[in-house]
């Protein structure tokens, strides 16, 4: 168990509403990531963070924003949810508190979001 | 639980047999590879990794083979057990930085009693 908690685990919302997913880690890892997983696709990177207040875009960042005000928390926000954002979202961490972000990714249990 | 793919290729094997799951990766410059296991409703779990300076690596009941010539990765599971039923996918990386991972869509392994 890599000490990663995602919340909520399940959410149903309506088009146009804002949604925030939270990832909390107890490992003091510097690097955190948000991925989405859809049928027929591999995991795709949305955004990642390389430290407090330091974030960057991934492959599918349009429509998403992130924030990292503390080492342990990485928030993913959908400002105005659309049906195309219905997906399973996974948070991941890598590296250590002072190590580079190399090596394996450790994943959370996922958050299923349905946008009606 | 969360479904990871409704139309994934499926491999069905008898309990006790060996399983071989294949993955074609996309970038000849990739130099680090990981196999993940994902059970229904859970996040991906690390199984085994291999770097491009190796062509084979063994773990407990699992072996990963890397063929760089044809950009192919395989995962062999010995004496497959019911608990091995899951979706398995490979990930490739260039430069071994977390944000560079590219993930395959996966293969569903079904273990028959």
Short mmCIF file of C-alpha atoms in Angstrom, two decimals:
data_model
loop_
_atom_site.label_atom_id
_atom_site.label_comp_id
_atom_site.label_asym_id
_atom_site.label_seq_id
_atom_site.Cartn_x
_atom_site.Cartn_y
_atom_site.Cartn_z
CA UNK A 1 0.00 0.00 0.00
CA UNK A 2 1.64 3.20 -1.23
CA UNK A 3 -0.32 5.48 1.13
CA UNK A 4 -2.37 7.21 -1.54
CA UNK A 5 -6.01 8.12 -0.90
CA UNK A 6 -8.35 9.47 -3.52
CA UNK A 7 -11.68 11.15 -2.80
CA UNK A 8 -14.40 10.89 -3.73
CA UNK A 9 -14.21 7.33 -5.05
CA UNK A 10 -17.43 7.76 -6.99
CA UNK A 11 -19.22 10.88 -8.19
CA UNK A 12 -22.12 11.58 -10.50
CA UNK A 13 -22.58 15.15 -11.63
CA UNK A 14 -24.28 17.17 -14.32
CA UNK A 15 -22.78 18.90 -17.34
CA UNK A 16 -21.55 22.37 -16.50
CA UNK A 17 -20.94 21.83 -12.80
CA UNK A 18 -17.52 22.15 -11.20
CA UNK A 19 -15.88 19.04 -9.78
CA UNK A 20 -12.78 18.64 -7.63
CA UNK A 21 -11.01 15.36 -7.03
CA UNK A 22 -8.50 15.08 -4.21
CA UNK A 23 -5.38 12.97 -3.94
CA UNK A 24 -3.71 12.67 -0.56
CA UNK A 25 -0.40 10.91 0.04
CA UNK A 26 1.38 10.04 3.25
CA UNK A 27 4.70 9.13 1.62
CA UNK A 28 6.14 12.63 1.36
CA UNK A 29 6.83 12.07 -2.35
CA UNK A 30 7.72 15.12 -4.35
CA UNK A 31 6.10 14.06 -7.64
CA UNK A 32 2.36 13.54 -8.10
CA UNK A 33 0.30 12.84 -11.20
CA UNK A 34 -3.29 12.74 -12.39
CA UNK A 35 -4.25 10.24 -15.11
CA UNK A 36 -7.51 9.30 -16.73
CA UNK A 37 -8.36 5.80 -17.90
CA UNK A 38 -10.90 5.13 -20.63
CA UNK A 39 -11.94 1.95 -22.49
CA UNK A 40 -9.63 1.27 -25.40
CA UNK A 41 -7.00 3.69 -24.16
CA UNK A 42 -4.09 3.34 -21.85
CA UNK A 43 -3.71 5.66 -18.91
CA UNK A 44 -3.26 9.21 -20.15
CA UNK A 45 -1.54 11.95 -18.19
CA UNK A 46 -3.61 15.04 -17.41
CA UNK A 47 -1.30 17.08 -15.19
CA UNK A 48 1.58 16.46 -12.87
CA UNK A 49 3.34 18.25 -10.05
CA UNK A 50 7.03 18.36 -9.18
CA UNK A 51 6.64 20.22 -5.93
CA UNK A 52 4.43 22.57 -3.94
CA UNK A 53 2.93 25.11 -6.36
CA UNK A 54 4.90 23.54 -9.25
CA UNK A 55 2.74 21.87 -11.87
CA UNK A 56 2.83 21.15 -15.58
CA UNK A 57 0.50 19.91 -18.30
CA UNK A 58 0.26 16.39 -19.58
CA UNK A 59 -1.11 14.89 -22.76
CA UNK A 60 -4.82 15.60 -22.11
CA UNK A 61 -4.87 18.74 -19.96
CA UNK A 62 -7.62 20.71 -21.75
CA UNK A 63 -10.61 21.28 -19.44
CA UNK A 64 -8.64 20.46 -16.28
CA UNK A 65 -6.69 22.46 -13.75
CA UNK A 66 -4.65 21.35 -10.74
CA UNK A 67 -3.31 22.79 -7.54
CA UNK A 68 -0.76 21.69 -5.00
CA UNK A 69 -0.61 23.87 -1.91
CA UNK A 70 0.88 21.14 0.31
CA UNK A 71 3.22 18.26 -0.40
CA UNK A 72 0.60 15.71 0.54
CA UNK A 73 -2.36 17.01 -1.48
CA UNK A 74 -2.85 17.29 -5.25
CA UNK A 75 -6.24 18.51 -6.44
CA UNK A 76 -7.73 18.03 -9.90
CA UNK A 77 -10.52 20.43 -10.88
CA UNK A 78 -12.94 20.30 -13.75
CA UNK A 79 -14.21 23.89 -13.90
CA UNK A 80 -17.25 22.96 -15.99
CA UNK A 81 -17.66 19.23 -16.41
CA UNK A 82 -18.56 17.76 -19.80
CA UNK A 83 -19.74 14.28 -20.76
CA UNK A 84 -16.37 13.62 -22.42
CA UNK A 85 -14.80 13.87 -18.97
CA UNK A 86 -16.69 10.82 -17.77
CA UNK A 87 -13.83 8.54 -16.85
CA UNK A 88 -11.89 6.85 -14.09
CA UNK A 89 -9.24 9.13 -12.66
CA UNK A 90 -6.08 7.86 -11.02
CA UNK A 91 -3.58 9.69 -8.91
CA UNK A 92 0.01 8.47 -8.82
CA UNK A 93 3.24 9.33 -7.04
CA UNK A 94 6.86 8.61 -7.82
CA UNK A 95 10.34 9.10 -6.51
CA UNK A 96 10.81 10.11 -2.90
CA UNK A 97 11.02 13.27 -0.86
CA UNK A 98 14.35 14.26 -2.36
CA UNK A 99 14.84 11.80 -5.19
CA UNK A 100 14.20 12.45 -8.87
CA UNK A 101 10.93 11.16 -10.27
CA UNK A 102 12.44 8.05 -11.73
CA UNK A 103 11.35 4.50 -11.32
CA UNK A 104 7.91 3.10 -10.90
CA UNK A 105 4.67 4.96 -10.38
CA UNK A 106 2.50 4.07 -7.39
CA UNK A 107 -1.21 4.48 -8.01
CA UNK A 108 -4.26 5.26 -5.92
CA UNK A 109 -7.48 3.28 -6.09
CA UNK A 110 -9.18 5.57 -8.60
CA UNK A 111 -12.16 7.92 -8.71
CA UNK A 112 -15.02 7.13 -11.04
CA UNK A 113 -16.65 10.27 -12.40
CA UNK A 114 -19.86 10.23 -14.41
CA UNK A 115 -20.99 13.45 -16.07
CA UNK A 116 -24.62 13.35 -17.19
CA UNK B 1 -15.84 -1.54 -9.37
CA UNK B 2 -14.33 0.61 -12.08
CA UNK B 3 -14.15 -1.15 -15.44
CA UNK B 4 -10.83 -0.67 -17.09
CA UNK B 5 -11.86 -1.64 -20.57
CA UNK B 6 -14.93 -3.22 -22.10
CA UNK B 7 -13.25 -4.40 -25.28
CA UNK B 8 -9.82 -5.47 -24.19
CA UNK B 9 -8.19 -8.52 -25.74
CA UNK B 10 -8.69 -11.45 -23.41
CA UNK B 11 -6.42 -14.34 -22.64
CA UNK B 12 -8.02 -17.35 -21.00
CA UNK B 13 -5.81 -19.95 -19.36
CA UNK B 14 -6.36 -22.99 -17.19
CA UNK B 15 -5.34 -22.75 -13.57
CA UNK B 16 -1.85 -24.13 -13.23
CA UNK B 17 -0.82 -23.41 -16.82
CA UNK B 18 1.66 -20.73 -17.80
CA UNK B 19 0.42 -17.43 -19.22
CA UNK B 20 2.14 -15.22 -21.75
CA UNK B 21 0.91 -11.66 -22.22
CA UNK B 22 2.34 -9.57 -25.01
CA UNK B 23 2.85 -5.88 -25.53
CA UNK B 24 4.10 -3.97 -28.57
CA UNK B 25 5.61 -0.68 -27.54
CA UNK B 26 5.77 2.37 -29.73
CA UNK B 27 9.04 4.20 -29.29
CA UNK B 28 12.41 2.71 -30.16
CA UNK B 29 14.01 5.26 -27.81
CA UNK B 30 12.16 3.87 -24.77
CA UNK B 31 14.62 2.56 -22.24
CA UNK B 32 12.54 1.59 -19.21
CA UNK B 33 9.52 -0.69 -19.11
CA UNK B 34 7.06 -1.77 -16.44
CA UNK B 35 4.31 -4.34 -16.26
CA UNK B 36 1.30 -3.43 -14.14
CA UNK B 37 -1.59 -5.58 -12.89
CA UNK B 38 -4.99 -4.01 -12.37
CA UNK B 39 -7.76 -5.84 -10.58
CA UNK B 40 -11.36 -4.75 -10.90
CA UNK B 41 -12.06 -1.63 -8.86
CA UNK B 42 -8.43 -1.08 -7.95
CA UNK B 43 -5.50 0.95 -9.08
CA UNK B 44 -2.61 -0.50 -11.10
CA UNK B 45 -0.03 -2.44 -9.14
CA UNK B 46 3.63 -2.77 -10.10
CA UNK B 47 4.63 -6.31 -11.07
CA UNK B 48 8.08 -6.12 -12.60
CA UNK B 49 10.27 -3.73 -14.54
CA UNK B 50 13.14 -4.01 -16.99
CA UNK B 51 15.64 -1.61 -18.49
CA UNK B 52 16.75 -1.60 -22.08
CA UNK B 53 20.22 -2.93 -21.27
CA UNK B 54 18.59 -6.24 -20.33
CA UNK B 55 16.54 -8.70 -22.35
CA UNK B 56 15.17 -10.79 -19.50
CA UNK B 57 14.31 -10.29 -15.87
CA UNK B 58 12.75 -12.70 -13.42
CA UNK B 59 10.67 -12.16 -10.35
CA UNK B 60 8.55 -14.42 -8.23
CA UNK B 61 6.53 -16.52 -10.74
CA UNK B 62 6.89 -13.77 -13.37
CA UNK B 63 9.40 -13.18 -16.12
CA UNK B 64 9.61 -10.21 -18.45
CA UNK B 65 11.25 -10.52 -21.86
CA UNK B 66 12.31 -7.54 -23.93
CA UNK B 67 12.98 -7.69 -27.66
CA UNK B 68 14.18 -4.28 -28.74
CA UNK B 69 14.60 -5.32 -32.36
CA UNK B 70 10.86 -5.68 -32.84
CA UNK B 71 9.81 -3.42 -29.97
CA UNK B 72 8.09 -6.22 -28.10
CA UNK B 73 7.64 -6.93 -24.43
CA UNK B 74 6.15 -10.02 -22.88
CA UNK B 75 5.11 -11.06 -19.40
CA UNK B 76 5.20 -14.71 -18.48
CA UNK B 77 3.32 -15.92 -15.42
CA UNK B 78 4.18 -19.41 -14.22
CA UNK B 79 1.55 -21.72 -12.73
CA UNK B 80 -1.27 -19.23 -13.17
CA UNK B 81 -3.61 -18.93 -10.20
CA UNK B 82 -7.15 -17.57 -9.84
CA UNK B 83 -5.73 -14.52 -8.09
CA UNK B 84 -3.86 -13.65 -11.27
CA UNK B 85 -7.12 -12.79 -13.03
CA UNK B 86 -6.84 -9.09 -13.86
CA UNK B 87 -5.98 -6.65 -16.61
CA UNK B 88 -2.27 -6.45 -17.37
CA UNK B 89 -0.68 -3.57 -19.19
CA UNK B 90 2.79 -2.46 -20.07
CA UNK B 91 4.27 1.00 -19.74
CA UNK B 92 7.26 2.40 -21.61
CA UNK B 93 9.38 5.33 -20.63
CA UNK B 94 12.06 7.48 -22.18
CA UNK B 95 14.62 8.84 -19.79
CA UNK B 96 12.92 7.22 -16.83
CA UNK B 97 11.02 10.33 -15.72
CA UNK B 98 7.56 9.81 -14.30
CA UNK B 99 5.78 12.18 -16.65
CA UNK B 100 7.12 10.34 -19.71
CA UNK B 101 5.35 7.03 -19.19
CA UNK B 102 3.20 5.79 -22.08
CA UNK B 103 0.75 3.04 -21.20
CA UNK B 104 -0.68 0.28 -23.35
CA UNK B 105 -4.44 -0.43 -23.26
CA UNK B 106 -3.96 -3.81 -21.59
CA UNK B 107 -4.93 -7.46 -21.84
CA UNK B 108 -7.49 -9.14 -19.64
CA UNK B 109 -6.30 -12.42 -18.15
CA UNK B 110 -9.03 -14.85 -17.19
CA UNK B 111 -8.03 -17.94 -15.20
CA UNK B 112 -10.31 -20.91 -15.69
CA UNK B 113 -10.81 -23.44 -12.86
#
